[in-house]
Amino acid sequence: MKLFQQLLVAPAALGLMAPMAANAADLDIKGVSDYSASSEQVTSISQFQDVYPTDWAYQALSNLIERYGCVAGYPSGSYLGNRAMTRFEAAALLNACLDRITEVTDELRRLLNEFEQELAILKGRVDGLEARVGELEATQFSTTTKLVGQTSFVIGANSFGGDAKDIFGNERADEAAASDGATVFNYDMRLELNTSFTGKDLLKTRLRAGNFGDSPYGGGGYVGLDAMEVAFGESGKADQVKVDRLWYQFPVGEEFTVTAGAMVRQDNMLAVWPSNYPSETILDVFTYAGAPGAYSLTKGGGAGIWWDDNDSGWSISASYVSGNAHDGNPNDGGIGTDGAASNATAQIAYAEDQWGIAAAYSYTSGDNGAGIYAGNATPLAVALAGSGTTNSYAVSAWWAPEETGWFPSISAGWGLNSVNNNDDDTDLIDNATSQSWYVGLQWEDAFIEGNVLGVAGGQPTFVTAVDYDSDVDASDFVADGNYAFELWYKFQVTDNISVTPAVYYLSRPLGDLTDGGGPVFGGGRSDDTFSNFGGLVRTTFKF
């Protein structure tokens, strides 16, 4: 007999014993004998003339009678439930119920033995069904779409210094101040729709709007290296909402992931982004893990696949993007055409929880500029990048402490680009080489829990060697070096709002073209200087 069935009897019996107040002096032996001898067992509580549904013990008596048949009344058909019960009377009632429980227990044992095999089969089937139901509950998924939003406000200004002059003899500092010296207030807004159909895949749609097109922070100002990572918006097209991302990603087996889309960016198809320094840097030049050529962040129509062995930490990624995939004219667009603005990338990386290292290679068609633009390179590097196809290489590494404290996370990267004009006689150069590097430090929970301090420095892409065409009367000498630095501190005001004041400094941002008085190509530069110092406050809202 199961324990809970025995417990059903105990409360009722004990409840009937509760009113006992008799002691040895009050014992009525004759009443006990009459009660025991009566043996007027009843089969229904309705047989009692003095028990009614309104009585507090009605249900308890009903259970004892119907389940166990161990309650007896007096010959008169009465139960006399209001009469005080002696201990002997309680013992007689309890004994009758226990006898009945023993009978039921013996019967159940016989049935259990008789159907032991069938019960074992049923138990196995139930266990199997429970396992299958649990698996279904764990894997069941309905199509869901989540909205993730981010809005950034940027207020900032630039100042310029130095004695360099442009080709007309005007002071570059004065020209830059006249063009970009005002304080500006810009915004960037991103709305992401993340949709999953199986719980493992992802359809990403990002809508974006901004008004950085005519701002010095948009990359089109006098100093292109002022460009910010959050900057979005084309000149003369402020406040227009555009589709900024549209791609689909899904797993193939346990270790492979495929990504494809009409508006996918190179880094969306990498198994590892080789940096701990935040993707939302201040200056855009520090967004590319030190190698804007290899990690060009080319965006357009494309596809990629990566293999990621979680057990070993190794991963391999390969992707192709056409910046002009939407254009059907093979001279201006398409996939794999001369006008495709193509970028093919391969990466191998090893990553642990706290550190990692990666190497990457990219092949880029000349019409794409190898991801090199005014926001991550000198003007000379930008000009030469469009002279032919570019082979770019990158090596990056990063480390983060196990716990926050005085030691920052460290990220570093170096990039090398080789441009070849593919024997095009119309170009001024045969080939050129450029490099870039950076180091970024970041302190989590700096001074106050939740706040972050960051500093980065390095050289934006600069030309290190030029081999001019034999028909060009110019020296191969080049002095394109320059430096960039940024310092910022993020106040985490709430879980969704942060305020980040920042300062930055650009030394010789125009590189080899700083001295506009010399020849356009090939040396002859003076030691004249030109620099850019700026400050801003970025407020970010995430929802």
XYZ file of C-alpha atoms in Angstrom, residues 150-505:
356
model
C 20.692 52.774 -30.671
C 20.855 56.529 -31.024
C 24.004 58.616 -30.610
C 24.278 62.378 -30.193
C 27.672 63.949 -30.878
C 28.688 67.508 -29.996
C 32.255 68.428 -30.902
C 34.719 70.826 -32.464
C 38.190 70.879 -34.019
C 41.149 73.214 -33.853
C 44.103 73.259 -36.225
C 47.713 74.362 -35.983
C 51.007 74.388 -37.873
C 52.798 76.480 -40.472
C 52.249 74.399 -43.607
C 50.742 76.075 -46.692
C 48.604 74.751 -49.516
C 49.479 75.040 -53.206
C 48.137 78.594 -53.280
C 50.289 79.696 -50.358
C 47.430 79.810 -47.851
C 47.993 78.634 -44.291
C 46.527 75.151 -43.985
C 45.463 75.777 -40.377
C 43.439 78.809 -41.465
C 41.914 76.948 -44.406
C 40.924 74.015 -42.177
C 39.399 76.306 -39.552
C 37.389 78.117 -42.201
C 36.088 74.800 -43.500
C 35.580 72.753 -40.328
C 36.226 75.017 -37.347
C 32.640 75.338 -36.082
C 31.109 73.356 -33.238
C 28.732 70.751 -34.674
C 25.853 68.668 -33.326
C 25.190 65.434 -35.208
C 23.242 62.240 -34.642
C 23.277 58.621 -35.727
C 20.259 56.320 -35.352
C 20.208 52.545 -35.836
C 17.209 50.236 -35.668
C 17.963 46.526 -35.928
C 15.368 43.825 -36.523
C 16.807 40.457 -35.489
C 14.608 37.600 -36.695
C 15.091 33.892 -36.025
C 13.085 31.053 -37.527
C 14.727 28.105 -35.757
C 16.431 29.623 -32.739
C 19.857 29.080 -34.305
C 19.635 31.227 -37.432
C 19.503 35.013 -37.781
C 17.984 37.365 -40.330
C 19.372 40.831 -39.619
C 17.825 43.994 -40.957
C 19.322 47.335 -39.941
C 17.775 50.673 -40.740
C 20.004 53.684 -40.265
C 19.788 57.440 -40.499
C 22.106 60.312 -39.633
C 23.290 63.774 -40.583
C 27.095 63.441 -40.623
C 27.355 63.953 -44.388
C 28.433 67.599 -44.151
C 30.133 67.294 -40.769
C 33.912 67.069 -40.295
C 33.130 63.833 -38.428
C 31.695 62.306 -41.611
C 35.087 61.844 -43.279
C 34.561 64.404 -46.012
C 36.022 67.443 -44.288
C 39.351 69.183 -44.715
C 40.917 66.463 -42.541
C 39.367 63.114 -43.416
C 40.876 61.378 -40.382
C 38.408 63.297 -38.180
C 35.795 60.714 -39.262
C 33.960 58.993 -36.417
C 32.866 55.374 -36.251
C 29.244 56.347 -35.567
C 29.121 58.759 -38.517
C 26.399 58.043 -41.077
C 24.873 60.172 -43.799
C 25.766 61.337 -47.273
C 26.455 64.934 -48.178
C 23.189 66.679 -49.007
C 21.158 63.626 -47.923
C 20.813 64.110 -44.185
C 18.034 62.471 -42.181
C 17.251 59.840 -44.812
C 16.519 56.342 -43.527
C 18.385 53.649 -45.446
C 18.814 49.888 -45.264
C 22.303 49.547 -43.804
C 22.344 45.752 -43.283
C 20.319 42.904 -44.728
C 21.737 39.398 -44.386
C 20.867 35.881 -43.261
C 23.080 33.591 -41.188
C 22.562 29.916 -40.365
C 24.604 26.978 -39.029
C 25.600 23.961 -41.093
C 26.295 21.099 -38.744
C 28.052 21.776 -35.478
C 31.078 23.734 -36.695
C 30.171 25.652 -39.873
C 28.230 28.888 -40.287
C 27.080 30.416 -43.577
C 26.219 34.093 -44.083
C 24.743 35.666 -47.213
C 22.957 38.889 -47.981
C 22.313 41.742 -50.355
C 23.721 44.212 -47.823
C 26.334 42.364 -45.785
C 29.612 43.720 -44.423
C 32.913 41.896 -44.363
C 33.084 41.603 -40.565
C 29.616 39.999 -40.465
C 31.239 36.952 -42.085
C 34.241 36.561 -39.769
C 34.287 33.947 -37.021
C 36.500 36.212 -34.906
C 36.860 39.975 -34.745
C 40.535 40.356 -33.778
C 40.308 43.092 -31.157
C 39.078 43.774 -27.645
C 39.122 47.493 -28.262
C 35.477 48.504 -28.676
C 33.896 48.565 -32.115
C 32.335 51.906 -31.159
C 35.601 53.790 -30.996
C 35.801 57.564 -31.224
C 37.877 57.909 -34.395
C 36.959 55.537 -37.190
C 40.611 54.771 -37.893
C 40.761 52.625 -34.739
C 37.835 50.476 -35.877
C 39.836 48.254 -38.257
C 42.046 46.287 -35.833
C 45.064 48.187 -37.131
C 44.639 46.993 -40.734
C 42.076 48.942 -42.801
C 43.271 47.202 -45.948
C 42.708 43.611 -44.827
C 39.716 44.387 -42.606
C 38.210 46.829 -45.067
C 34.612 46.413 -43.844
C 33.488 46.413 -47.476
C 29.697 46.327 -47.678
C 27.413 45.076 -50.442
C 26.103 41.825 -51.861
C 28.085 38.783 -50.818
C 28.420 35.518 -48.951
C 30.827 33.850 -46.584
C 31.432 30.749 -44.521
C 33.437 30.038 -41.415
C 34.573 26.956 -39.557
C 34.872 27.263 -35.796
C 36.164 24.400 -33.667
C 35.010 25.430 -30.211
C 37.019 22.676 -28.550
C 40.386 23.718 -29.981
C 39.822 27.478 -30.376
C 40.808 27.522 -34.059
C 38.658 29.120 -36.750
C 38.899 29.776 -40.491
C 36.765 32.298 -42.381
C 36.329 33.054 -46.083
C 34.074 35.621 -47.738
C 33.359 37.613 -50.874
C 31.630 40.994 -51.119
C 30.752 43.085 -54.154
C 30.201 46.713 -53.289
C 28.294 47.214 -56.552
C 26.402 43.918 -56.701
C 23.110 45.769 -57.214
C 24.227 47.326 -60.527
C 23.626 45.300 -63.696
C 26.143 47.195 -65.828
C 29.313 45.040 -65.898
C 31.442 48.155 -66.235
C 29.998 49.668 -63.086
C 28.734 46.727 -61.050
C 27.761 43.084 -60.880
C 29.511 40.196 -59.142
C 33.044 39.264 -60.157
C 33.182 41.901 -62.904
C 35.707 44.677 -63.462
C 33.301 47.140 -61.893
C 32.152 44.945 -59.032
C 34.193 46.675 -56.323
C 35.158 43.198 -55.158
C 36.700 42.147 -51.883
C 37.713 38.559 -51.063
C 38.932 37.801 -47.553
C 40.398 34.820 -45.727
C 41.181 34.718 -42.009
C 42.668 32.171 -39.642
C 42.414 32.789 -35.913
C 43.017 31.170 -32.563
C 40.988 32.519 -29.660
C 40.693 31.629 -25.997
C 38.432 33.286 -23.429
C 40.973 35.986 -22.574
C 43.289 36.239 -25.552
C 43.628 35.501 -29.221
C 45.625 36.025 -32.379
C 44.538 36.288 -36.004
C 45.992 36.653 -39.488
C 44.040 37.795 -42.529
C 44.466 38.286 -46.271
C 42.271 40.348 -48.605
C 42.285 40.791 -52.353
C 40.549 43.932 -53.530
C 39.842 45.304 -56.991
C 41.155 48.781 -57.719
C 37.734 50.317 -58.133
C 37.023 49.568 -54.497
C 40.063 51.228 -52.959
C 40.805 48.315 -50.626
C 38.642 49.826 -47.953
C 41.082 52.691 -47.841
C 39.309 56.029 -47.588
C 39.936 59.465 -46.110
C 38.802 58.321 -42.658
C 41.543 55.709 -42.215
C 44.401 56.795 -44.492
C 46.399 59.751 -45.727
C 45.319 61.490 -48.952
C 48.252 59.940 -50.836
C 47.390 56.426 -49.626
C 43.784 56.929 -50.731
C 44.856 58.104 -54.176
C 47.268 55.231 -54.763
C 44.828 52.565 -53.510
C 42.657 53.177 -56.544
C 45.524 52.644 -59.004
C 45.156 48.861 -59.236
C 44.399 45.680 -57.378
C 45.497 45.490 -53.760
C 46.777 42.558 -51.737
C 46.415 43.280 -48.030
C 47.733 41.387 -45.015
C 47.003 41.746 -41.308
C 48.270 40.346 -38.029
C 46.353 41.142 -34.850
C 46.383 40.043 -31.221
C 44.466 40.853 -28.063
C 44.460 40.037 -24.355
C 42.099 40.826 -21.491
C 42.697 40.364 -17.748
C 40.638 37.779 -15.913
C 39.336 40.434 -13.528
C 38.942 44.176 -13.901
C 41.509 46.315 -12.138
C 44.641 48.271 -12.902
C 45.542 46.094 -15.886
C 43.733 47.042 -19.103
C 42.796 44.859 -22.019
C 45.362 45.231 -24.794
C 44.659 45.075 -28.512
C 47.219 45.543 -31.269
C 47.282 45.125 -35.014
C 49.443 45.748 -38.069
C 48.535 45.901 -41.739
C 50.462 45.842 -45.008
C 49.042 46.722 -48.435
C 50.606 46.165 -51.839
C 49.051 47.951 -54.829
C 49.759 46.810 -58.396
C 48.478 48.642 -61.454
C 48.383 45.417 -63.535
C 50.466 46.941 -66.348
C 47.978 49.735 -66.921
C 49.945 52.371 -68.855
C 47.455 55.076 -67.939
C 48.420 54.980 -64.252
C 51.193 57.119 -62.823
C 52.587 54.282 -60.714
C 53.617 50.690 -61.269
C 53.129 49.678 -57.652
C 53.046 51.077 -54.136
C 53.201 49.841 -50.563
C 51.441 51.183 -47.486
C 51.263 50.182 -43.831
C 49.256 50.868 -40.684
C 49.238 49.859 -37.021
C 47.576 50.620 -33.713
C 47.533 49.747 -30.009
C 44.371 50.116 -27.925
C 44.051 49.918 -24.132
C 40.779 49.666 -22.260
C 40.086 49.633 -18.512
C 36.733 48.169 -17.466
C 35.141 49.509 -14.254
C 37.590 52.401 -14.299
C 37.268 54.408 -11.037
C 33.539 53.582 -10.869
C 31.906 50.223 -11.549
C 30.384 50.154 -15.023
C 32.469 53.019 -16.407
C 35.169 52.447 -19.028
C 38.426 54.259 -19.826
C 40.067 53.864 -23.224
C 43.132 55.132 -25.039
C 44.519 54.250 -28.456
C 47.363 55.334 -30.670
C 48.873 54.375 -33.981
C 49.481 55.320 -37.572
C 46.616 55.473 -40.060
C 47.424 53.882 -43.427
C 50.442 55.700 -44.890
C 52.508 55.098 -48.005
C 55.952 53.622 -47.362
C 57.159 53.088 -50.930
C 56.149 54.173 -54.432
C 57.439 52.913 -57.753
C 56.378 55.541 -60.264
C 55.963 54.760 -63.936
C 59.100 55.336 -65.973
C 57.348 58.107 -67.879
C 56.734 60.057 -64.678
C 59.457 62.493 -63.757
C 59.242 62.068 -59.999
C 61.314 60.748 -57.165
C 60.253 57.543 -55.450
C 60.948 59.199 -52.122
C 57.888 59.464 -49.900
C 57.368 60.874 -46.399
C 53.754 60.013 -45.645
C 54.033 59.132 -41.950
C 51.506 60.454 -39.432
C 50.066 59.595 -36.009
C 46.634 59.482 -34.406
C 45.658 59.325 -30.721
C 42.381 59.241 -28.817
C 41.460 59.287 -25.123
C 37.917 58.776 -23.816
C 35.991 57.942 -20.682
C 32.511 56.442 -20.783
C 30.112 57.252 -17.946
C 27.478 54.520 -17.739
C 24.627 56.696 -16.464
C 22.021 53.910 -16.591
C 21.849 50.484 -18.182
C 20.687 52.144 -21.395
C 22.341 55.575 -21.385
C 26.040 56.427 -21.520
C 27.935 59.696 -21.892
C 31.454 59.632 -23.368
C 33.674 62.732 -23.404
C 36.741 62.331 -25.620
C 39.767 64.157 -26.978
C 41.907 63.235 -29.974
C 45.022 64.441 -31.741
